[in-house]
Coordinates of C-alpha atoms (C1' of nucleotides) in Angstrom, one line a residue:
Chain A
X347 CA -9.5 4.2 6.9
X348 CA -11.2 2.9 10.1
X349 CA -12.2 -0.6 10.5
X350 CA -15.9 -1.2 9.6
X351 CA -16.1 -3.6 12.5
X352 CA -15.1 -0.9 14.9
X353 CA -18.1 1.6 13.9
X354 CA -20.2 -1.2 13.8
X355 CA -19.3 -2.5 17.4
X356 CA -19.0 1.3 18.9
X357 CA -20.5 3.6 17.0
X358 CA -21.1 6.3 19.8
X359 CA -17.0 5.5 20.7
X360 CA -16.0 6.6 17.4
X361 CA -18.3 9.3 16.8
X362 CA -17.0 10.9 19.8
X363 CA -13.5 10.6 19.0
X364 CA -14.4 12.1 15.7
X365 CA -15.6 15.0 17.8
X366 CA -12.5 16.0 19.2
X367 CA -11.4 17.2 15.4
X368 CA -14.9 19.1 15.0
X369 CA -15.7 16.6 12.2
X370 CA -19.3 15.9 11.6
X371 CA -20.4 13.2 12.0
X372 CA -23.1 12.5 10.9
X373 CA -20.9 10.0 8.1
X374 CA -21.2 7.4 10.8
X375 CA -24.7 7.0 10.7
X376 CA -24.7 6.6 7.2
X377 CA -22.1 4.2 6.8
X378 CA -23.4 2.2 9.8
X379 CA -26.8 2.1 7.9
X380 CA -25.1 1.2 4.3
X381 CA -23.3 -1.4 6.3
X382 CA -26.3 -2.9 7.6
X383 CA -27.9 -3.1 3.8
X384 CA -24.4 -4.4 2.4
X385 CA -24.1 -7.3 4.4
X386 CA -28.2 -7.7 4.3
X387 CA -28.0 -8.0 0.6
X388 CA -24.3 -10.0 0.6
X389 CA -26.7 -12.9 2.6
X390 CA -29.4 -13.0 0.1
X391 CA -27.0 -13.2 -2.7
X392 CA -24.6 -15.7 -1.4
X393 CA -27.6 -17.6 -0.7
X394 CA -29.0 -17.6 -4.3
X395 CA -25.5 -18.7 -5.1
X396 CA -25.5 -21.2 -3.3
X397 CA -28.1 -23.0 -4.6
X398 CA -27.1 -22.3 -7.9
X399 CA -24.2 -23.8 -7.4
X400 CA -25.4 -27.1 -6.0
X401 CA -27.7 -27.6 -8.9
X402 CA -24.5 -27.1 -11.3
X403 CA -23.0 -29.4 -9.4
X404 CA -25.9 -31.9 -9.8
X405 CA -26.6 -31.0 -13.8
X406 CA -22.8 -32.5 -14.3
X407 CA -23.2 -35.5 -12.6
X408 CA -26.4 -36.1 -14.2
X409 CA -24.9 -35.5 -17.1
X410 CA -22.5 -38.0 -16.9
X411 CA -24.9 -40.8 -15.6
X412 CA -26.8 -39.5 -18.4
X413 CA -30.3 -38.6 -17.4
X414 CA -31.4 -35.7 -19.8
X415 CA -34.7 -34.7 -18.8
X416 CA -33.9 -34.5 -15.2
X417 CA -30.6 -32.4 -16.3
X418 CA -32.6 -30.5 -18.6
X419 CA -34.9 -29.5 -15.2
X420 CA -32.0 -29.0 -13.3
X421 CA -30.5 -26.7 -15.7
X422 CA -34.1 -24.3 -16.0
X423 CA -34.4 -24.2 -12.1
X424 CA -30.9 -22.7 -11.9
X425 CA -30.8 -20.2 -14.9
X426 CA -34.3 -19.0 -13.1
X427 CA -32.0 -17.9 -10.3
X428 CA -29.7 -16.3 -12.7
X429 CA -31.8 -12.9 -12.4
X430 CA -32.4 -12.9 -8.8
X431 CA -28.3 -13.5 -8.3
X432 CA -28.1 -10.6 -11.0
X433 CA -30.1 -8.0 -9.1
X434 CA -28.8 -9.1 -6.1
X435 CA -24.6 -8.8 -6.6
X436 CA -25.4 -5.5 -8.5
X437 CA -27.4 -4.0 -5.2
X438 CA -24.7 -5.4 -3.1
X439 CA -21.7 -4.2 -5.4
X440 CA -23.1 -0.5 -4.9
X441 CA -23.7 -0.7 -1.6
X442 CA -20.2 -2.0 -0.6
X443 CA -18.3 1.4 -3.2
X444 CA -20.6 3.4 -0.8
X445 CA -19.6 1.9 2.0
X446 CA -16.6 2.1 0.7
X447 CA -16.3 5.9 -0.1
X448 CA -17.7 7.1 2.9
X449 CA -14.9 5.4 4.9
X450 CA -12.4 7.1 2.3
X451 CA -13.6 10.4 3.6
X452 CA -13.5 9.8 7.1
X453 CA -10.9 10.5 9.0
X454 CA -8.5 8.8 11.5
X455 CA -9.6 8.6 15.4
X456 CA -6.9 11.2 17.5
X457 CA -5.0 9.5 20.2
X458 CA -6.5 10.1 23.6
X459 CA -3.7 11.8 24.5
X460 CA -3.8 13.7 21.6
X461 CA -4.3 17.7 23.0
X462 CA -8.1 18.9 22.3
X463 CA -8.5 22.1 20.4
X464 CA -10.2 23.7 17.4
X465 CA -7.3 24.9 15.6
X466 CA -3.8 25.7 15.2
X467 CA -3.9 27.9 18.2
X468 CA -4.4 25.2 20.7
X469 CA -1.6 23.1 19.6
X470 CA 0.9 22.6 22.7
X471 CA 4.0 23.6 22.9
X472 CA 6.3 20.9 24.3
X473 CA 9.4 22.0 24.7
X474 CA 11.7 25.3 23.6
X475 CA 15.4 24.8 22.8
X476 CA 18.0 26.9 21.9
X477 CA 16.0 29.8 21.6
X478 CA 16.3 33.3 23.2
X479 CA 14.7 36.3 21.7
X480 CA 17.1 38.8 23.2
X481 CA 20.0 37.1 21.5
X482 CA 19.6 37.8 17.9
X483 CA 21.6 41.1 16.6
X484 CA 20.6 43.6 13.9
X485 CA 22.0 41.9 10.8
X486 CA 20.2 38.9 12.0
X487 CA 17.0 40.5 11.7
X488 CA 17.2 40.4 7.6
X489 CA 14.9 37.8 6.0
X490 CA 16.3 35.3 4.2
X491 CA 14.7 36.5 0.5
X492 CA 16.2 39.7 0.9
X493 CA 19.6 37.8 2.3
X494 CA 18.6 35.5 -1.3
X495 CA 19.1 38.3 -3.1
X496 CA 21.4 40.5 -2.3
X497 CA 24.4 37.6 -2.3
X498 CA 23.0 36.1 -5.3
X499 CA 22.2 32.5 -3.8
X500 CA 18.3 32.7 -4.2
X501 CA 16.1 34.2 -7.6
X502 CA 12.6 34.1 -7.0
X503 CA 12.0 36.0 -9.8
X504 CA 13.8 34.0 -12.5
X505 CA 11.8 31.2 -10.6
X506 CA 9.0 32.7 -11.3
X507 CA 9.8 33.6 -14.6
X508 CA 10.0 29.8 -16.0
X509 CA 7.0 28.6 -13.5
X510 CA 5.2 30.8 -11.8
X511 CA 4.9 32.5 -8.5
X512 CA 5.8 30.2 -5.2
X513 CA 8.6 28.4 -7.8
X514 CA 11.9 29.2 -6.6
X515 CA 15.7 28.8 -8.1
X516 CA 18.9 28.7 -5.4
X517 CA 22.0 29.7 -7.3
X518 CA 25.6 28.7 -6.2
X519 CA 26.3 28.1 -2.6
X520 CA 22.7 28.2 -2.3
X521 CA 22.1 25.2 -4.5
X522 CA 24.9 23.5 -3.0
X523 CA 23.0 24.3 0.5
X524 CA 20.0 22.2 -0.7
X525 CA 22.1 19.4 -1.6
X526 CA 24.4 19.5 1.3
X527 CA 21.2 19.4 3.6
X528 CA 19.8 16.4 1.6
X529 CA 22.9 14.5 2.3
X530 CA 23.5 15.6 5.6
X531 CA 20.1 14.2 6.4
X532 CA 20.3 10.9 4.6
X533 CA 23.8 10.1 6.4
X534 CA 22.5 10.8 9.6
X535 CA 19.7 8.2 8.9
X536 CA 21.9 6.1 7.3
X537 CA 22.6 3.8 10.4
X538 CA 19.0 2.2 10.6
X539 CA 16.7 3.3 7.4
X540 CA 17.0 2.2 3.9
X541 CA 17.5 4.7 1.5
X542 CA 14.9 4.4 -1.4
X543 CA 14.8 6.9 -4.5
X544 CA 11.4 6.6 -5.4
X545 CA 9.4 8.1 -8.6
X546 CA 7.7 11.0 -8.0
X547 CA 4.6 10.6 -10.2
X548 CA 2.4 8.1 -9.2
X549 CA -0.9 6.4 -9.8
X550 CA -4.1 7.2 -8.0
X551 CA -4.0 4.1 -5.7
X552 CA -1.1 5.3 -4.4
X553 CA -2.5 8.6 -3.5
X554 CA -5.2 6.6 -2.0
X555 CA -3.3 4.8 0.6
X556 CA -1.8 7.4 2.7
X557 CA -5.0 9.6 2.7
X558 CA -4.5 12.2 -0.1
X559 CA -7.1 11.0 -2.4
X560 CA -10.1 11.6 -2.6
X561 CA -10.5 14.2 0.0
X562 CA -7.6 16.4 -1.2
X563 CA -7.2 16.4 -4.5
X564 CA -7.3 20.4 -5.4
X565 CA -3.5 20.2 -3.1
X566 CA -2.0 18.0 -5.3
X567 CA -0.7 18.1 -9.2
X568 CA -2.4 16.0 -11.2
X569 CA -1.4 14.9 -15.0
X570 CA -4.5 14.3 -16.8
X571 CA -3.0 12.7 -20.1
X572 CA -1.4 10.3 -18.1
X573 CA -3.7 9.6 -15.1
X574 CA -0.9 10.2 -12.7
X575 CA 0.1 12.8 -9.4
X576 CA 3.1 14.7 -8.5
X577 CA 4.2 13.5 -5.0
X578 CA 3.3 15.7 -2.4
X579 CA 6.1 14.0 0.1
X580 CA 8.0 11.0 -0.2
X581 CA 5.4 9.4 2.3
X582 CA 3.3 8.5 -0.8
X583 CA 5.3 6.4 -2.7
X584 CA 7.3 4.9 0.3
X585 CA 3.7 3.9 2.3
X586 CA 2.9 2.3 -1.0
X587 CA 5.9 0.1 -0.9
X588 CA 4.7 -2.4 0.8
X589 CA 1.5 -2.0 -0.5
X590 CA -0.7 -5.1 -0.3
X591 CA 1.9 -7.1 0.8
X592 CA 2.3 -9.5 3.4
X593 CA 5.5 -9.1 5.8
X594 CA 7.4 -11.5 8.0
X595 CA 7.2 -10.0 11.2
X596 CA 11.0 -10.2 11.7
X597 CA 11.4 -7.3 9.0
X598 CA 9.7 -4.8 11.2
X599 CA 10.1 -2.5 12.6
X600 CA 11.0 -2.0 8.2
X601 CA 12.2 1.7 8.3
X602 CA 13.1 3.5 5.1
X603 CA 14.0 7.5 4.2
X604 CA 14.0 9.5 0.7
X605 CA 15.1 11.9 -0.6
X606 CA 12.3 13.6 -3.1
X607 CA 10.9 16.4 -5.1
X608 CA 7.7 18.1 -3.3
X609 CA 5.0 19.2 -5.2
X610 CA 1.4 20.9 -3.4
X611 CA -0.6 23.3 -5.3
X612 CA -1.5 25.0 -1.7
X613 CA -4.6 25.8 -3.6
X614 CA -5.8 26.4 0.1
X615 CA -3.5 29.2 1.6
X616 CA -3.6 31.7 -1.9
X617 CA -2.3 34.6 -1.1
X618 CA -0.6 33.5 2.6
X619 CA 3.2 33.2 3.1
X620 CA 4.3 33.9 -0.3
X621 CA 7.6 35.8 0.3
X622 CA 11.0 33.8 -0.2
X623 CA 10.9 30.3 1.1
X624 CA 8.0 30.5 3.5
X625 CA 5.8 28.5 1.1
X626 CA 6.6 27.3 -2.1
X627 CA 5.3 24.6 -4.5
X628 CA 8.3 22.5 -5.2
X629 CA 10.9 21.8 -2.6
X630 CA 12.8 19.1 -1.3
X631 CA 12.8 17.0 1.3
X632 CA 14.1 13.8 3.4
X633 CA 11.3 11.6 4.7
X634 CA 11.8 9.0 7.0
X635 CA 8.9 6.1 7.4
X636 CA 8.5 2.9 9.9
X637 CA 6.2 0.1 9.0
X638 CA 5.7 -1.4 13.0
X639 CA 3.6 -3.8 14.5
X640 CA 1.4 -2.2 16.9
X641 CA 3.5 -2.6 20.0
X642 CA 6.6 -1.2 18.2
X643 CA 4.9 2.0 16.9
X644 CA 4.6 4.2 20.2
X645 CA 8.7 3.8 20.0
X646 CA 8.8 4.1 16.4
X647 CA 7.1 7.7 16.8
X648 CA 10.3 8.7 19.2
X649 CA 13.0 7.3 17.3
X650 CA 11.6 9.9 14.2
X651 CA 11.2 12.7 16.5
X652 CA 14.2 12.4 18.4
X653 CA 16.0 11.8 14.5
X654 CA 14.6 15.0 12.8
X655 CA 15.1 16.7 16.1
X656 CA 18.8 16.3 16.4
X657 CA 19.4 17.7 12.9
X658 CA 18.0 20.6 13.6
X659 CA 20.0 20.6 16.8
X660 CA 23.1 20.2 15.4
X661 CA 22.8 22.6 12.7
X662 CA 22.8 25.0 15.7
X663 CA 19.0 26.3 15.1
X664 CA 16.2 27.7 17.5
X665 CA 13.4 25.4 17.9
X666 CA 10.2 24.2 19.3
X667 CA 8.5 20.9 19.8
X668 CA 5.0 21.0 19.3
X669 CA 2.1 18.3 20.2
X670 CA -0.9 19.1 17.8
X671 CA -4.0 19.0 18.4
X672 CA -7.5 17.1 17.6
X673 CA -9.0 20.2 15.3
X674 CA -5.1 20.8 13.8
X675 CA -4.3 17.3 13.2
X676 CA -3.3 15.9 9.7
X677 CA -6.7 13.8 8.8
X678 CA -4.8 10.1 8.4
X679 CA -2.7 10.7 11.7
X680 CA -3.6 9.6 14.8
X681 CA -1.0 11.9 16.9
X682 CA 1.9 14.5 16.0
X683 CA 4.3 16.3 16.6
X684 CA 5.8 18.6 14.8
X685 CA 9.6 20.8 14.7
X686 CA 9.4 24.5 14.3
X687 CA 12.3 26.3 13.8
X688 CA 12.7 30.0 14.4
X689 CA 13.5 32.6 11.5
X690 CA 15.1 35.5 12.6
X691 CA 14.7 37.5 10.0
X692 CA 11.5 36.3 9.3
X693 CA 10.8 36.7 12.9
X694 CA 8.7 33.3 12.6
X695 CA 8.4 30.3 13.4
X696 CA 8.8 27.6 10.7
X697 CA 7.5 24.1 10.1
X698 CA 10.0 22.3 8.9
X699 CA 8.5 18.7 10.3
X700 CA 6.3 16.8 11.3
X701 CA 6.1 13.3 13.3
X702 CA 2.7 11.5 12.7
X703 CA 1.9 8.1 14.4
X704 CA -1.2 6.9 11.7
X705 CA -2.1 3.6 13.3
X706 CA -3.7 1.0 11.2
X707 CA -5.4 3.6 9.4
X708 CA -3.1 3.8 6.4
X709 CA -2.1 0.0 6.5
X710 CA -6.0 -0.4 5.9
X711 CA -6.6 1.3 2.8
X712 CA -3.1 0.4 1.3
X713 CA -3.4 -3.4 3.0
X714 CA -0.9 -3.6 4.1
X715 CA -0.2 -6.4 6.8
X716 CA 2.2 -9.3 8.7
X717 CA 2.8 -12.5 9.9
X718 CA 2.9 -12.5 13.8
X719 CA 5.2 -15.1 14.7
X720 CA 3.8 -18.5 16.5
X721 CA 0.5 -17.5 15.4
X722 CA -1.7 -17.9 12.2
X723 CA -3.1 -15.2 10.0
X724 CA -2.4 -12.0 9.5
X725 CA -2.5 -8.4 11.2
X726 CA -2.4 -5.1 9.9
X727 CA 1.0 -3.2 10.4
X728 CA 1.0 0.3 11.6
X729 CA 2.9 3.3 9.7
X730 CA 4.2 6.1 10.8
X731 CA 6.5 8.8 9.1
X732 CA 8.2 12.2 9.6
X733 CA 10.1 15.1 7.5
X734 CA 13.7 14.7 8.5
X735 CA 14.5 17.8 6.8
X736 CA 12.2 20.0 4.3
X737 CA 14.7 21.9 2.6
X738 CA 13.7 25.4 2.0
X739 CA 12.7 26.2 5.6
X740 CA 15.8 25.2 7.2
X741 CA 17.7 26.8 4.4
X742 CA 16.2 30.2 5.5
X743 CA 16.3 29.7 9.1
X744 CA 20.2 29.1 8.3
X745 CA 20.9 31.7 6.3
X746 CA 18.8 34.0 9.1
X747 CA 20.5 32.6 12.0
X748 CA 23.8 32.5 10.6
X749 CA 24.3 35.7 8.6
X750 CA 27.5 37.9 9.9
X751 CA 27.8 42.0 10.4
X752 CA 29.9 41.9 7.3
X753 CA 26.9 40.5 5.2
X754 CA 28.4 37.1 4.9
X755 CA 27.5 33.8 6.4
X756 CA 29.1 31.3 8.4
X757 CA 26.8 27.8 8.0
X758 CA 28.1 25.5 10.9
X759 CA 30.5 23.3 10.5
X760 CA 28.7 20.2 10.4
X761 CA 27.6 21.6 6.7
X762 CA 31.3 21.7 6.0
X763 CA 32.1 18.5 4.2
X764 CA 28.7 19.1 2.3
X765 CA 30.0 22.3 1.0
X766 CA 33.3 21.0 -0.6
X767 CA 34.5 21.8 3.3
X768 CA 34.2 25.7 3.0
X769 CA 30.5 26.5 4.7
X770 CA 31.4 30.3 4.3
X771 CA 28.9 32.0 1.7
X772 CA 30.2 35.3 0.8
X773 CA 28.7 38.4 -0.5
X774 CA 28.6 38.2 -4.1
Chain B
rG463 C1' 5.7 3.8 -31.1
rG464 C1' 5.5 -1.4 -33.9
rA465 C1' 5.4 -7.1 -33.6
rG466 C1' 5.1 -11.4 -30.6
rG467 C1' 4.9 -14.2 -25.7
rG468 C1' 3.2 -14.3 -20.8
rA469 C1' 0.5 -13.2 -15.6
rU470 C1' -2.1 -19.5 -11.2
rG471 C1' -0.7 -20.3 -3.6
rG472 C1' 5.7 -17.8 0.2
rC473 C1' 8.6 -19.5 -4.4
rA474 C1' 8.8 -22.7 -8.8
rG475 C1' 5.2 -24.8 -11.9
rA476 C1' 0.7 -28.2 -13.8
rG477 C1' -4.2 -27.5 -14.9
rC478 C1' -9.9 -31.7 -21.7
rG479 C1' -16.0 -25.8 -19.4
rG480 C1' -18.5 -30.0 -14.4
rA481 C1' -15.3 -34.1 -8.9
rC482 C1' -10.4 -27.4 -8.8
rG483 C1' -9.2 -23.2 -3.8
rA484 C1' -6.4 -25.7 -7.4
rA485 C1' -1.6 -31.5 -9.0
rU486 C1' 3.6 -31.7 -8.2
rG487 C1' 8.3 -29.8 -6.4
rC488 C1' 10.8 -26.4 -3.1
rG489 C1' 10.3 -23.7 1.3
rA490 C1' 8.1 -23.1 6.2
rC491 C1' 5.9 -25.3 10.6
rG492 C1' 4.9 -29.8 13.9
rG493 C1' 6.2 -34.8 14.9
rU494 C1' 9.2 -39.6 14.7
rC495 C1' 14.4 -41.0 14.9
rU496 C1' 19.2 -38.8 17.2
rU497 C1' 23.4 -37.1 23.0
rG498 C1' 22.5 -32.7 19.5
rA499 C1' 22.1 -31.6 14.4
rA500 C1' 21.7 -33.2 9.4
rA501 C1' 19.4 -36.9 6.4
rA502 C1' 15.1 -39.9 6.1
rC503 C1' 10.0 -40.7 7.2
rC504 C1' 4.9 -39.0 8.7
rG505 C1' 1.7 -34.9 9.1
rU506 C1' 0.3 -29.6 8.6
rU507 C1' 0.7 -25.3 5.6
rG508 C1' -3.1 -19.2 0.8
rA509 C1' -6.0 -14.7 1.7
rG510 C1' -10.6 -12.2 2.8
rC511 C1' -15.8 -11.3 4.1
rC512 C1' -20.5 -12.8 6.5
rU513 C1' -22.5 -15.9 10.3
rC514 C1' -28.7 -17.6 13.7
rC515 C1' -21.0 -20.7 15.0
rG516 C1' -24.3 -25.5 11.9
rG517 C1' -22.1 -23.2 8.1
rG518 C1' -22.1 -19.8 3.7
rC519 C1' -19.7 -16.7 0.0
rU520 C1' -15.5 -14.4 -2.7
rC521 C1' -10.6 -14.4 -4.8
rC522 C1' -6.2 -18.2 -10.3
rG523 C1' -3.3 -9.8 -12.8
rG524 C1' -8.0 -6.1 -13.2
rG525 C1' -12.8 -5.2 -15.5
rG526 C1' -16.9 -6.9 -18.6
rG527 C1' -19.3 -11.0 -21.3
rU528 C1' -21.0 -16.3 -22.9
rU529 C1' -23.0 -20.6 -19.9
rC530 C1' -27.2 -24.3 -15.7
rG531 C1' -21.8 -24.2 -14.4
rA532 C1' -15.5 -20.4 -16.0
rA533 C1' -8.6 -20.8 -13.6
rU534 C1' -10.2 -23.0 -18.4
rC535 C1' -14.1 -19.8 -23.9
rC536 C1' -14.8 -14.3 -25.8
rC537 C1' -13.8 -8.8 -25.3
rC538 C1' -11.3 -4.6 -23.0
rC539 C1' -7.4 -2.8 -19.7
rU540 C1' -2.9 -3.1 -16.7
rC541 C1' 1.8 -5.1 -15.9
rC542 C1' 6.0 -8.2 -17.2
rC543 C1' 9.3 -10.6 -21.0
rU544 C1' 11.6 -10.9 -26.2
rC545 C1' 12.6 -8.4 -30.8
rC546 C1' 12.5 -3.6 -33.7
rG547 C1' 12.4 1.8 -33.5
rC548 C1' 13.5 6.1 -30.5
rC549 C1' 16.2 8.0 -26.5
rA550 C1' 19.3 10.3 -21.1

RNA sequence: GGAGGGAUGGCAGAGCGGACGAAUGCGACGGUCUUGAAAACCGUUGAGCCUCCGGGCUCCGGGGGUUCGAAUCCCCCUCCCUCCGCCA
């Protein structure tokens, strides 16, 4: 969430910046106003309380020097003031969970050089690589759920059999394909991020910190008999790591990666994308995440990039680099950039990450801060995060890309070792 | 799932309802001493909010309650530990 202080200080500021994403908002009126009333009330009460507590602290050292009708006094003044205090913290208590929701459901201020834009179509295109639409042949042009099929290495149906539609099953080499991308993905990061396996149902809090809660809850899965959410990425549970915490400074930048189960209910986009592995409700993924001090995050951001970029790279794929903008942008990020990869068959381009910079703005609601060195107190880290490899898009863009005249396909050879060292798949 | 025990500052660990934001130890930081370091000694050392910058308020796992006054008493919840049961 945004710092209250900010709004306060620079309302107009903020309100502008909010803008840029076509947010109303109107929400900063209201909180400003709330805000006003909160600490208003939070004065009176702490006032009351104050005198309340100085004649406690006279009624016990009467007490002791034993003069009972001037304790007795004491003692009515202050339990008068027991109703005023009463009215008072309740007025204030409400006023601060308003406060409090309506900075909940506002979102994070875009970078200022964060493109302007309404939607999707104005996002910027940064950068093409390895891509030439003359290049692909015929039996490139197959996509990947018919590929699935015919060789035996995806079932939608059976997938949808046991779970419903947009639940999908990979069968030999193609199961092996999701794991040898998991792995290839961790061991690249290996050299500099921690490898956590974290669970992937988790409690409403942790929702809470990185943004998905309240505003979206209809995306996620949510078990009522247990009060707790399936994961929509591994930048839930990992953002909530060092939740309320307090960190040396000399442990950031603190970078971690996981390998997880997905889940999103993509109650939003019925209907959209639903062949093969364009969209799907459980997949997996590798996330990578930085907790930085301000002044480390801007190179934070392009180590993650330039991370999930060269995986893509090296497994030989077409992709694009795209800088999204203010009316596209993820609501707790402040900037990103996202990886498409091409689809031959599919004849699409594919999210298959995306690089958000998020500021303070998630380090406020999960509180999550540090010790600058040589100084006291404490200061709010900033997070950032990026898909180093979503599983099912990449899987299709490779078996796309990669498919041979003879039907068969020949992964590259960086797969290899990942594949019990034979990244053939043959026809079935 | 059943029975019992616990949760206090960076860590460990005290805390008869009033002088407790909290003893003590460790750690950390600053200083003295030293060629330098260690040891010793002295001092400092939780977080947050509001402020008319004088100060005020909150926080002892979370939430309610009793009281003039709660870390301390009562109720509920969560988590941790021990034992039993079940189990990959």
């Amino acid at each position: 969430m945004l710092d209250i202080r900010r709004i306060r200080a620079e309302p107009e500021a903020v309100k502008a910046a909010l803008a840029r994403r076509g947010h109303d908002t109107s929400a900063i009126d209201e909180v400003v106003e709330l805000d006003r009333s909160q600490r208003s009330t939070a004065e009176q009460r702490d006032l009351v309380r104050r005198d309340i507590s100085n004649l406690s602290k006279q009624v016990g050292q009467l007490r002791r020097s034993g003069s009972a009708a001037e304790s007795d006094e004491l003692m009515a003044r202050s339990r008068a003031l027991g109703d005023d205090e009463r009215t008072l913290t309740a007025r204030a208590d409400d006023l601060a969970t308003e406060v409090r929701e309506h900075l909940l459901r506002i979102a994070n201020t875009p970078a200022p050089e964060c493109p302007d834009g309404a939607d999707e179509h104005a996002n910027v295109v940064l950068r093409v690589e390895n891509f030439d639409p003359d290049s692909y042949a015929p039996h490139q042009r197959v996509p990947h759920w018919e590929i699935g099929e015919a060789l035996g290495i995806l079932d939608v149906e059976r997938g949808a059999k046991m779970s419903g539609s947009m639940f999908v099953l990979y069968r030999r080499k193609g199961a092996a394909l999701v794991r040898a991308l998991v792995q290839y993905a961790l061991d690249r990061n290996a050299d500099s991020y921690e490898e956590i396996r974290p669970p992937t149902l988790v409690r409403t809090d942790t929702m809470i910190a990185t943004g998905h809660l309240p505003k979206f809850a209809d995306d996620a899965y949510y078990l009522e008999r247990d009060d707790l959410w399936a994961i929509p990425t591994a930048e839930v549970p990992l953002t909530s790591l060092a939740r309320d915490e307090i960190l040396d400074e000399s442990v950031l930048p603190m970078r971690l990666m996981a390998h997880t189960s997905c889940f999103r209910r993509e109650a939003g986009s019925a209907g959209r994308d639903t062949r093969g592995l364009l969209r799907v409700h459980e997949f997996d993924k590798v996330e990578i995440l930085a907790y930085t001090t301000p002044e480390q995050a801007s190179a934070a951001h392009d180590d993650i990039l330039g991370r999930a970029e060269a995986l893509i790279r090296d497994l030989g794929l077409a992709y694009r680099i795209v800088d999204i903008c203010t009316g596209d942008l993820g609501s707790s990020s402040a900037r990103t950039w996202d990886i498409e990869v091409y689809a031959p068959g599919a004849d699409r381009w594919l999210e298959v990450s995306s690089c958000s910079w998020f500021a303070d703005y998630q380090a406020r609601r999960a509180n999550i801060r540090y010790r600058p060195a040589g100084q006291k107190g404490t200061q709010l880290v900033n997070t950032l995060n990026g898909s180093a490899l979503a599983v099912p898009r990449v899987w299709a863009a490779l078996v796309e890309t990669y498919r041979q005249p003879d039907g068969t396909i020949a992964l590259p050879d960086v797969l290899a070792p990942y594949l019990r060292g034979d990244a053939i798949i043959p026809t079935a």
